[in-house]
Tab-separated table of C-alpha atoms and ligand atoms in Angstrom:
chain	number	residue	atom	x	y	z
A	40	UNK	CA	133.592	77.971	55.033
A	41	UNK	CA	136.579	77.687	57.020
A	42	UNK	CA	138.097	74.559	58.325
A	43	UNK	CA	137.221	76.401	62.219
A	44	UNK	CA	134.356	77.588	61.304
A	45	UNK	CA	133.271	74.179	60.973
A	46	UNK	CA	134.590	72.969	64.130
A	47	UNK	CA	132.264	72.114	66.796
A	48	UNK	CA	132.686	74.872	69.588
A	49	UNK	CA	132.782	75.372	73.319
A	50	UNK	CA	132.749	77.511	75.594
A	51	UNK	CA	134.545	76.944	78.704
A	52	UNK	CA	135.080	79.169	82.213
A	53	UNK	CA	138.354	77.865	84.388
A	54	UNK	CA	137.271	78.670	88.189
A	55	UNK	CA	138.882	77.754	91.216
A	56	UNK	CA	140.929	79.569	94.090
A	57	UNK	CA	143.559	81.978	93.484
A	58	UNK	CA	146.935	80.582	93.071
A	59	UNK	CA	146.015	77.228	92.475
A	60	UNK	CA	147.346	77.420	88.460
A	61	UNK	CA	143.959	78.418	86.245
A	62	UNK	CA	146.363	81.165	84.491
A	63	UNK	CA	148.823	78.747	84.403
A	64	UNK	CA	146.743	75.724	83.273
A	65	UNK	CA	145.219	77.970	80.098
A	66	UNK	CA	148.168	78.998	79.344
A	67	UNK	CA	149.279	75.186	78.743
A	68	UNK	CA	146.169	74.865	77.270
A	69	UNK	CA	146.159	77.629	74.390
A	70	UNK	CA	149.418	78.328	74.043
A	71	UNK	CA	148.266	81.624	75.456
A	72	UNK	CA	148.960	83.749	78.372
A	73	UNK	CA	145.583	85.427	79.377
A	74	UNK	CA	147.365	87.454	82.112
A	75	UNK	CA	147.894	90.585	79.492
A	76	UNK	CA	146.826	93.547	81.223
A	77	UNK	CA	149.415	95.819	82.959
A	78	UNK	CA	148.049	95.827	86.469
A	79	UNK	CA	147.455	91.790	86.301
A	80	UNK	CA	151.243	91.509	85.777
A	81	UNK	CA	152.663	93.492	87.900
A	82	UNK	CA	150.050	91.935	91.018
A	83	UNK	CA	150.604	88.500	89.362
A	84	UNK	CA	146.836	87.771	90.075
A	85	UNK	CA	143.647	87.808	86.912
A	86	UNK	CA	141.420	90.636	87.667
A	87	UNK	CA	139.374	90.993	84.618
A	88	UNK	CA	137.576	87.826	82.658
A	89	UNK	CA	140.778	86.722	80.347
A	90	UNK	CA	140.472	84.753	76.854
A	91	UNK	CA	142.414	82.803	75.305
A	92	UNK	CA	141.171	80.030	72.598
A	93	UNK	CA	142.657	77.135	70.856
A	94	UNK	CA	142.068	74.280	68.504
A	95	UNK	CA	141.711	70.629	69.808
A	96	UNK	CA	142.963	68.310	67.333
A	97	UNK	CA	143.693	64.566	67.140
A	98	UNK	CA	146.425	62.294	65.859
A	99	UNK	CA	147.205	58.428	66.486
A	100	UNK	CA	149.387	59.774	69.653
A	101	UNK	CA	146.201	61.467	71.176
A	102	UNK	CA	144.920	65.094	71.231
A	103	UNK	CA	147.351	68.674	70.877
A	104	UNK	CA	146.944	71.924	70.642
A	105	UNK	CA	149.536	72.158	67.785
A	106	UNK	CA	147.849	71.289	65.224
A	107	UNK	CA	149.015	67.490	64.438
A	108	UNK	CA	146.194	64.999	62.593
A	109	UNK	CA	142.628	65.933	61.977
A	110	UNK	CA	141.284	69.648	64.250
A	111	UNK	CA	138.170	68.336	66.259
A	112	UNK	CA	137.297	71.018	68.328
A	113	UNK	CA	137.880	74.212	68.582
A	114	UNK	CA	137.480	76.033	72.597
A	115	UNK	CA	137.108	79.168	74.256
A	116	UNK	CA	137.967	79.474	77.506
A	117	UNK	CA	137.375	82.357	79.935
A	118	UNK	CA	139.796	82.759	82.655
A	119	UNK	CA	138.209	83.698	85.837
A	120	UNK	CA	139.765	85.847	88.934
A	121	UNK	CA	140.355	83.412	91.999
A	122	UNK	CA	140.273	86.511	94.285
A	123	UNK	CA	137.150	86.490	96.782
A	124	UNK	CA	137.168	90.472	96.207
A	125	UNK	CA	136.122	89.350	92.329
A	126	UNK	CA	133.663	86.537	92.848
A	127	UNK	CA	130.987	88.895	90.794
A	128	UNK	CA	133.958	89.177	87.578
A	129	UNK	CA	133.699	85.028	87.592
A	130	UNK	CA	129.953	85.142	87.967
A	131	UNK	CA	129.321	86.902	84.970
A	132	UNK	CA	131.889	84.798	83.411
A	133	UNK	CA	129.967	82.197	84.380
A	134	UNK	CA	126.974	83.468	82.113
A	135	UNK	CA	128.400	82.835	78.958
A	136	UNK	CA	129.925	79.661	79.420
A	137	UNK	CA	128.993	75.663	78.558
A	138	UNK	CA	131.362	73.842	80.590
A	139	UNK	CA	134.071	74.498	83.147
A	140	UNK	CA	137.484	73.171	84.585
A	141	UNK	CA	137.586	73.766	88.413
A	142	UNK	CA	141.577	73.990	89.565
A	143	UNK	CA	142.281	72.573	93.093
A	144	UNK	CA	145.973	72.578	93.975
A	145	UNK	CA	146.763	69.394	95.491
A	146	UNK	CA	149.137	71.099	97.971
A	147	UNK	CA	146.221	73.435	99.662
A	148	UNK	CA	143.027	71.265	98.480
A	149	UNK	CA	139.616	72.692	99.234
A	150	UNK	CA	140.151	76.032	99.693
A	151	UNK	CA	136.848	78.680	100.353
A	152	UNK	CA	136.500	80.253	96.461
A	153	UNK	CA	136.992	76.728	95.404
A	154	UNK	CA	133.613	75.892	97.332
A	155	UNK	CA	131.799	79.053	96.200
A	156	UNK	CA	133.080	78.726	92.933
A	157	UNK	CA	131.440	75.434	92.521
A	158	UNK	CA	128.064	76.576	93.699
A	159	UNK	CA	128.084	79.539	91.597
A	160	UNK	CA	128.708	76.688	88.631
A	161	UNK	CA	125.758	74.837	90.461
A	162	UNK	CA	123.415	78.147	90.837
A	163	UNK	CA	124.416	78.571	86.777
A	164	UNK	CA	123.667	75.123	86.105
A	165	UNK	CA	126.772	74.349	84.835
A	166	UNK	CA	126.806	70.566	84.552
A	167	UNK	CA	129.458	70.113	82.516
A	168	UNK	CA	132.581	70.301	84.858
A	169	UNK	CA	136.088	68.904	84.413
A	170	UNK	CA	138.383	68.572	87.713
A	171	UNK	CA	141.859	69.795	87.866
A	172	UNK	CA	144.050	68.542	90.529
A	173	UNK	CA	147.187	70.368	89.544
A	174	UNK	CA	150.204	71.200	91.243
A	175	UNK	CA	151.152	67.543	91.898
A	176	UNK	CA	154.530	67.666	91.413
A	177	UNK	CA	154.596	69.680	94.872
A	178	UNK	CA	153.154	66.570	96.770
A	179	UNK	CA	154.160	63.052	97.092
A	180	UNK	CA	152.210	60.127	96.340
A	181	UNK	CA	150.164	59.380	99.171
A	182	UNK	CA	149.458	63.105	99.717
A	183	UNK	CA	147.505	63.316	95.858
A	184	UNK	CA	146.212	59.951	96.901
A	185	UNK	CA	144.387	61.638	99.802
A	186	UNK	CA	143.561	65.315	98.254
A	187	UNK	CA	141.977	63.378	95.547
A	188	UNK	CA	139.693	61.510	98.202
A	189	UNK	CA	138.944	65.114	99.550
A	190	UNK	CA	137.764	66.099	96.356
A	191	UNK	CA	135.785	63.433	96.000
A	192	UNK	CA	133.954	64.140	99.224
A	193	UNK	CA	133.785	67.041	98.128
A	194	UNK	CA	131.788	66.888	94.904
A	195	UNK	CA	129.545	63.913	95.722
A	196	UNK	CA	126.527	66.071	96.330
A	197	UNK	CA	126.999	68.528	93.995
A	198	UNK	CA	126.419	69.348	90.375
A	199	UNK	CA	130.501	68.248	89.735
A	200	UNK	CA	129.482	64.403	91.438
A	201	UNK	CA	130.209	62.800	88.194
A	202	UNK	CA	133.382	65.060	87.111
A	203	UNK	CA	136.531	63.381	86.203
A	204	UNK	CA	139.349	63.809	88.658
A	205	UNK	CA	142.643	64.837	86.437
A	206	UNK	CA	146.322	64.813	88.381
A	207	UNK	CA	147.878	67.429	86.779
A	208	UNK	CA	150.979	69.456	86.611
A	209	UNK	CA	150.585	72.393	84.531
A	210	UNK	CA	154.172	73.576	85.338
A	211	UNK	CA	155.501	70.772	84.033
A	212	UNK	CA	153.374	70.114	81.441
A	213	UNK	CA	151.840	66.771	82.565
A	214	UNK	CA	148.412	65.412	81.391
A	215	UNK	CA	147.580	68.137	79.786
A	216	UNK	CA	146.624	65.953	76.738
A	217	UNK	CA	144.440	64.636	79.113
A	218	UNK	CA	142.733	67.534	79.987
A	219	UNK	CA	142.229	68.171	76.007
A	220	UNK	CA	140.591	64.565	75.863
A	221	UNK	CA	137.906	65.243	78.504
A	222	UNK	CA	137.102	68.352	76.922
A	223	UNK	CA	136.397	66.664	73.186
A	224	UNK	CA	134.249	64.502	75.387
A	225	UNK	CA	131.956	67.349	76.402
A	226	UNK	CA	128.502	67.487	74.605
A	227	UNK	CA	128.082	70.119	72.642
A	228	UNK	CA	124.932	72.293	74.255
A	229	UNK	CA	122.317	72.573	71.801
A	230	UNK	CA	122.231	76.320	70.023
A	231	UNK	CA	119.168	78.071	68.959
A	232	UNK	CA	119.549	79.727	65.576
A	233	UNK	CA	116.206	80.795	65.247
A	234	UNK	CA	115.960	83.408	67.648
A	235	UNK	CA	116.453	87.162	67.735
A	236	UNK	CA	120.243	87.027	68.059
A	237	UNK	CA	121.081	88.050	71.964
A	238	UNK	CA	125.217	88.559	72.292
A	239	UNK	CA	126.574	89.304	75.573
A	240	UNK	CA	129.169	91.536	76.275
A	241	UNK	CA	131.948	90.572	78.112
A	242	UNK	CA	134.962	92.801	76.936
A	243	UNK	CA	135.182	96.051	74.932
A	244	UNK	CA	138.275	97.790	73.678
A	245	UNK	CA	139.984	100.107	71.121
A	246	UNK	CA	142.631	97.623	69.194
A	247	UNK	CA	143.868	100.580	67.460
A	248	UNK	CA	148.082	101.498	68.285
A	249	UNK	CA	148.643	104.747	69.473
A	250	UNK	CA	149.388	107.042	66.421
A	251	UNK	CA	147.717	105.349	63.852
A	252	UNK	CA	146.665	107.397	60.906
A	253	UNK	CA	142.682	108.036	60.620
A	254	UNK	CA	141.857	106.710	58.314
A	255	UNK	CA	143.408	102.971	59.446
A	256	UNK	CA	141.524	103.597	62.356
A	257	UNK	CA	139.482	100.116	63.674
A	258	UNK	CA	136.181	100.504	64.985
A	259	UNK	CA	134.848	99.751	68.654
A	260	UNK	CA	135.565	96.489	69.674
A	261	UNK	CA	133.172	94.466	71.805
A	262	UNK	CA	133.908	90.447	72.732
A	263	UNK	CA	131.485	88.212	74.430
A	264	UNK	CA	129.417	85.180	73.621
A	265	UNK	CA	126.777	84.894	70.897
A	266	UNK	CA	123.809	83.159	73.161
A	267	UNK	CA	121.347	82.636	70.070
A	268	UNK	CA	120.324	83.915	66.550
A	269	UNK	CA	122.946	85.021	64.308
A	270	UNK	CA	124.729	87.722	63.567
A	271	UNK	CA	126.618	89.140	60.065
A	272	UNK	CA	129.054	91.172	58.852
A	273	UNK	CA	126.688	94.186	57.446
A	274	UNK	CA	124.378	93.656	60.314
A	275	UNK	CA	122.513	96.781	61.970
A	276	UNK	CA	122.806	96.405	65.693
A	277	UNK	CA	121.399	98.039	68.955
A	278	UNK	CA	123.326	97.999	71.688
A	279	UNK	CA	121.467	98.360	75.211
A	280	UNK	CA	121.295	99.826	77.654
A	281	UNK	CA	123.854	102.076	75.930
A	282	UNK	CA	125.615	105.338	76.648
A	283	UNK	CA	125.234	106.828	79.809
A	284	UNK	CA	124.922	110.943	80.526
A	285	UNK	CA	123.721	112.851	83.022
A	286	UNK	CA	120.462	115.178	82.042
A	287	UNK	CA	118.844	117.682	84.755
A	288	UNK	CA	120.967	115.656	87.428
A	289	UNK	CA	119.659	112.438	86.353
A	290	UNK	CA	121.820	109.908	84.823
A	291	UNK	CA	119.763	108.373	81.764
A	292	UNK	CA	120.989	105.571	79.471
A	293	UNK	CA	120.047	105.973	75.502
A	294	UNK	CA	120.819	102.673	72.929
A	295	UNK	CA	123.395	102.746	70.847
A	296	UNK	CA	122.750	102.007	66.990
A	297	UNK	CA	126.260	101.080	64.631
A	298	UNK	CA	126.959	98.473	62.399
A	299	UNK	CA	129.116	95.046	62.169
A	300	UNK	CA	132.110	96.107	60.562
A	301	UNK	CA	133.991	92.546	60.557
A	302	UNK	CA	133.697	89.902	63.222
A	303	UNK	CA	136.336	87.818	64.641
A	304	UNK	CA	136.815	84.160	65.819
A	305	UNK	CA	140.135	83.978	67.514
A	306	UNK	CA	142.179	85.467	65.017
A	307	UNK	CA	140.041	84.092	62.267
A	308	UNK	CA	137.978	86.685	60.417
A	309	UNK	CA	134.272	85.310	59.784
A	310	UNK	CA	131.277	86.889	57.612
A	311	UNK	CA	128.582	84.948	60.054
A	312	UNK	CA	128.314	84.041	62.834
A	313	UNK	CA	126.362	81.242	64.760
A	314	UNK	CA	124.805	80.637	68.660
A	315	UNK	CA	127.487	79.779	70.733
A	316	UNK	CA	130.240	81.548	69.114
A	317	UNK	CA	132.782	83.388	71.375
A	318	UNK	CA	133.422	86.431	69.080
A	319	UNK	CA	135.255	90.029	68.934
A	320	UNK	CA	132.701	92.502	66.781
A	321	UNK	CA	134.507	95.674	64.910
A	322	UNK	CA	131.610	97.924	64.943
A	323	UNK	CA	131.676	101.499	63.557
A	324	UNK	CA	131.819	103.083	67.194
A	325	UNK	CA	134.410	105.562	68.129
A	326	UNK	CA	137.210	103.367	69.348
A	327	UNK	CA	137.080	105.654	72.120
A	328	UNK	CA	133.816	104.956	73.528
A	329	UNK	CA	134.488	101.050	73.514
A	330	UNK	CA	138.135	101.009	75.275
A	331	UNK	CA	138.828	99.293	78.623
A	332	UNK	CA	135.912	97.691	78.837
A	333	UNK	CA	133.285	100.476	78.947
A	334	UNK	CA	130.632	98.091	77.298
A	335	UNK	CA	130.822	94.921	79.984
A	336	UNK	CA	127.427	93.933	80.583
A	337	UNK	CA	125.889	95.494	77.507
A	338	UNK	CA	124.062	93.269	75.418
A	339	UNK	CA	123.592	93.014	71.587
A	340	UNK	CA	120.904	92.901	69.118
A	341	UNK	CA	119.430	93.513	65.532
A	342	UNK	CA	117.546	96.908	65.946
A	343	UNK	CA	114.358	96.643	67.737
A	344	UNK	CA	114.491	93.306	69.635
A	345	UNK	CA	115.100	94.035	72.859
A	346	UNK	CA	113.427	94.607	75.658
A	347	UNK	CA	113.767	97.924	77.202
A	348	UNK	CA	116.558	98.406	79.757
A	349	UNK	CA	115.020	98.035	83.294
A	350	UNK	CA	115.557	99.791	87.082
A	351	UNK	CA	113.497	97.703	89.139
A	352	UNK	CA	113.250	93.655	89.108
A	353	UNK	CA	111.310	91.403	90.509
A	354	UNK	CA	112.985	88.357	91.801
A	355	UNK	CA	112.256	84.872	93.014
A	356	UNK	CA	115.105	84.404	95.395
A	357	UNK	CA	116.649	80.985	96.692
A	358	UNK	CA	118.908	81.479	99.746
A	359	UNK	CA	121.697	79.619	101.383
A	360	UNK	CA	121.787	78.400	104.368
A	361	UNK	CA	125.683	79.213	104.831
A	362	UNK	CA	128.102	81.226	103.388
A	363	UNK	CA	130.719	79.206	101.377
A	364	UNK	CA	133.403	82.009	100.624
A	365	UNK	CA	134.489	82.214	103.636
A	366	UNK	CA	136.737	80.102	106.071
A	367	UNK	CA	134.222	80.708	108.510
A	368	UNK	CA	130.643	79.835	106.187
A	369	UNK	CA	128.560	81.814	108.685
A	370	UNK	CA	124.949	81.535	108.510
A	371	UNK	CA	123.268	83.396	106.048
A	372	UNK	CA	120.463	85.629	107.598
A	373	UNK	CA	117.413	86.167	105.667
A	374	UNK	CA	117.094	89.212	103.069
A	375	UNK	CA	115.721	92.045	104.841
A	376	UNK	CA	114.333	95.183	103.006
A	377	UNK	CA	116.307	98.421	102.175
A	378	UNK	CA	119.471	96.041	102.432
A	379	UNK	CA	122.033	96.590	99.422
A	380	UNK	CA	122.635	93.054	97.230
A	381	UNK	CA	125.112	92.683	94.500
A	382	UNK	CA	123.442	90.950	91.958
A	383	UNK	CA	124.732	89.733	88.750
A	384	UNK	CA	122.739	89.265	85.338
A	385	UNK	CA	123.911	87.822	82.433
A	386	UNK	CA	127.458	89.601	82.266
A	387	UNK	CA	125.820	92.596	84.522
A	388	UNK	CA	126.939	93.972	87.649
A	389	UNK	CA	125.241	95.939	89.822
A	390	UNK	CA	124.313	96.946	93.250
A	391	UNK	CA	120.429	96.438	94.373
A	392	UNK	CA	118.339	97.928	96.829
A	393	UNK	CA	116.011	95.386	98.401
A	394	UNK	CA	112.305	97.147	98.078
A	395	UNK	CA	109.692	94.685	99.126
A	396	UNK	CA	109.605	91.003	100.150
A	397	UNK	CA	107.361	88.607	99.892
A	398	UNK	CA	108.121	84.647	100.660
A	399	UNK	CA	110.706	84.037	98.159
A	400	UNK	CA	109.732	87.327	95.940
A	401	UNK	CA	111.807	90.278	96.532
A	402	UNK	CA	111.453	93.647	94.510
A	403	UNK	CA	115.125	95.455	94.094
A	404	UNK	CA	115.534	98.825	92.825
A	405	UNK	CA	119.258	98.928	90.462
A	406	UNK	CA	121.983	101.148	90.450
A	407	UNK	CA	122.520	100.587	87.056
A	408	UNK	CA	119.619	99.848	84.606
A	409	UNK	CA	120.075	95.783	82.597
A	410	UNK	CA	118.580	94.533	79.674
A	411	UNK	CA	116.938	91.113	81.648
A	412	UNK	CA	115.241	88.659	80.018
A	413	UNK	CA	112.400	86.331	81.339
A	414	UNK	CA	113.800	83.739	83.366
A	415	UNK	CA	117.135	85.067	83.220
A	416	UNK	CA	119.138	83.837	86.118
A	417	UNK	CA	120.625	86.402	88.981
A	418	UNK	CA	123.586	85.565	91.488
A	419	UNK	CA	122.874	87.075	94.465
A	420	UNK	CA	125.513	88.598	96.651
A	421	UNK	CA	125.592	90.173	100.213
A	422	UNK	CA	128.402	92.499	101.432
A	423	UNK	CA	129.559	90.506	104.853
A	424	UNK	CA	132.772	91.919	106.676
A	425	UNK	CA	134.508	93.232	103.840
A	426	UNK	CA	133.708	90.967	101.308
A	427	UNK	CA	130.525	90.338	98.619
A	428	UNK	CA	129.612	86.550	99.386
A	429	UNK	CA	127.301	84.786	97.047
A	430	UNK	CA	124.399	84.181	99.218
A	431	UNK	CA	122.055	82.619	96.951
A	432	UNK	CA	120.421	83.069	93.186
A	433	UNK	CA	117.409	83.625	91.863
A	434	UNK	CA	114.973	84.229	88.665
A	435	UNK	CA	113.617	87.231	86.860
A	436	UNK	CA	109.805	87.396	87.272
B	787	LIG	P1	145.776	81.441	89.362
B	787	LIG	O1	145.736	82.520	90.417
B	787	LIG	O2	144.870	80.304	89.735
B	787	LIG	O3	145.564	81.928	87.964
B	787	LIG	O4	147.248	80.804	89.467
B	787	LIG	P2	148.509	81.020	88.508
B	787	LIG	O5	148.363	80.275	87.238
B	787	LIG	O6	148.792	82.489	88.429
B	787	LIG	O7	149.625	80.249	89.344
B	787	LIG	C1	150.002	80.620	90.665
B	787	LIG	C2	151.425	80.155	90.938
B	787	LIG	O8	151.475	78.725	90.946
B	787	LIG	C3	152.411	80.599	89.884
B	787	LIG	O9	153.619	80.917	90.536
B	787	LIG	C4	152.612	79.345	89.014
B	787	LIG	O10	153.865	79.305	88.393
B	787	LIG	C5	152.451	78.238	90.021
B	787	LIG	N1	151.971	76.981	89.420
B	787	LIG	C6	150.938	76.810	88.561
B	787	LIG	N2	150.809	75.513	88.244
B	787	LIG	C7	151.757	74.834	88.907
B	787	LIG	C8	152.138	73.442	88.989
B	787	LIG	O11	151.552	72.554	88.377
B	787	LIG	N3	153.184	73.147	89.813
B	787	LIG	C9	153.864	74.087	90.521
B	787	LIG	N4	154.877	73.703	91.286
B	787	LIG	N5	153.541	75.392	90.464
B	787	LIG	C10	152.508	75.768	89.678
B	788	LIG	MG1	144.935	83.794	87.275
């Protein structure tokens, strides 16, 4: 086994208002710039779920990233869009994480995606939450002094009550050691190994360069987070809901069977896999069929254990009272039936129709089919002016 495979792993989401320094922060973090796709640099905002990873280790002076003293950790982190149009991209980022770091720029504070950020962490049950008041080389000393007040009035009834506070400046590179010693100091979620293994798509792409000779040619690539089980090179996998085509006007979704050609930890090649892992798999798909992302929200097993895609879902729904993503937080009216929901599952997203209703029980009709599991959570989202605002969560019945 490898040194990292060893390592002790985590998986962590950074959330928090655009422009407040999450890109900037990770990059700090990983030596990595997560901002890699051509239409994220030229608008200079994240649009899709970024990754970037490093290795946490620790010498007499503290912890780095660069490798000094004895590796401890090893993290991947998932770099969320601050942009209220993408509040559903960050909450299925939020399904296949264990911890996150919530950035609040001291210079604008509480801003409205850093409050519906938050309580998409709290409708996820993210407990484990690190603070990041960055930017503070903009302010002066009694201005942090109050922001960090505001944040603390902030949290104190929320999920993040008991998160530590860190005064950052990722720009200029202070206390970002810091940062790596409150993430060492996250407990390690406990991972099932004994289950079916359930791996969650959350990127898919061709790695191949253009011109490459045939028979160099990589495989499909799908990334994502191994939830349980485990998965090997050699492995035969289903992938579901699949392919879709269109058949007598009807648009019909058929499983996809390949193999595990190779599987990838960061740039560490790995013959197995455990719960928990962030991982690329090289399957034998067409490259093709896997490239910008066609596979999001797909999930992974060994053939035959899982469930079969479904349309319709029954729900047990828990509303807010107010809406949180906007400046205004409105008052949420109650769901009302033949009303269109966004609703995210797992690293699913689709549009719902609402069908029935009954208390808190509400039967939606999909766009797009998902492979739910019992108990799986859902983020709920309404369309409200021109913007999807999470307006509460629920549980598949
Ligand atoms: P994101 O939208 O949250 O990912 O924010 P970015 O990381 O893209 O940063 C937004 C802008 O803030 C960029 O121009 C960064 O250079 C700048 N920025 C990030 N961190 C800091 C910081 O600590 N201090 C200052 N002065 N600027 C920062
Ligand atoms: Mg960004």
């Amino acid at each position: 086994m490898t040194k990292m495979e060893s390592l002790p792993e985590l998986n962590v989401g950074v959330v928090g208002h655009i422009d407040h320094g999450k890109t900037t922060i990770l990059s700090k973090l990983t030596g990595k710039f997560t901002d890699t796709h051509s239409e994220e640099l030229k608008r200079g905002i994240t649009i899709k779920l970024g990754y970037a990873d490093t290795i946490i280790s620790k010498d007499k002076t503290g912890f780095n990233n660069q490798g000094q003293g004895q590796p401890v950790r090893y993290i991947s982190f998932i770099d969320a869009p601050g942009h209220e149009m993408l509040m559903a991209t960050m909450l299925s980022g939020a399904a296949i994480i264990d911890a996150a770091i919530l950035v609040i720029a001291a210079n604008e504070g509480i801003k409205p995606q850093t409050q519906e950020h938050l309580l998409a962490l709290q409708t996820k049950q993210i407990k484990n939450i690190i603070i990041i008041q960055n930017k503070i080389d903009l302010v002066s000393k009694e201005q942090a002094i109050k922001n960090y007040k505001e944040i603390k009035e902030f949290i104190k009834e929320t999920i993040a009550k008991d998160a530590p506070i860190i005064p950052v400046s990722a720009q200029q590179n202070i206390n970002i050691d810091k940062v790596l010693e409150e993430l060492v100091k996250i407990e390690i979620p406990k991972r099932d190994s004994n289950s079916a293994p359930i791996f969650l798509i959350a990127r898919s792409f061709d790695i191949n360069r253009p011109g490459t000779e045939i028979k160099k040619l990589h495989g499909g690539v799908v990334g994502g987070i191994l939830k349980t089980g485990k998965l090997k090179v050699g492995d035969e996998i289903e992938i579901k809901p699949g392919f879709s085509s269109k058949k007598a006007n009807q648009i019909i979704y058929e499983s996809i069977l390949t193999k595990i050609k190779s599987i990838y930890k960061g740039k560490n090649s790995i013959k197995e896999a455990t719960p928990g892992s962030s991982l690329s798999i090289e399957t034998e798909l067409d490259p093709a069929t896997t490239k910008t992302d066609s596979l999001i929200g797909n999930t992974i097993s060994t053939k035959g254990n899982l469930p079969e895609p479904r349309n319709n879902l029954k729900i047990k729904t828990e509303i807010f009272e107010n809406v949180l993503g906007s400046e205004t937080h409105e008052k949420i009216e109650p769901l009302k039936t033949k009303e269109m929901l966004m609703l995210n599952i797992n690293t699913t997203i689709t549009v719902g129709t609402v069908e029935k209703i009954s208390n808190n029980e509400v039967e939606v009709s999909l766009n797009l089919p998902v492979i739910a599991l019992n108990n799986d959570n859902v983020g709920i989202a309404r369309r409200i002016g021109n913007h999807w605002r999470l307006i509460g969560y629920g549980e598949v019945l």
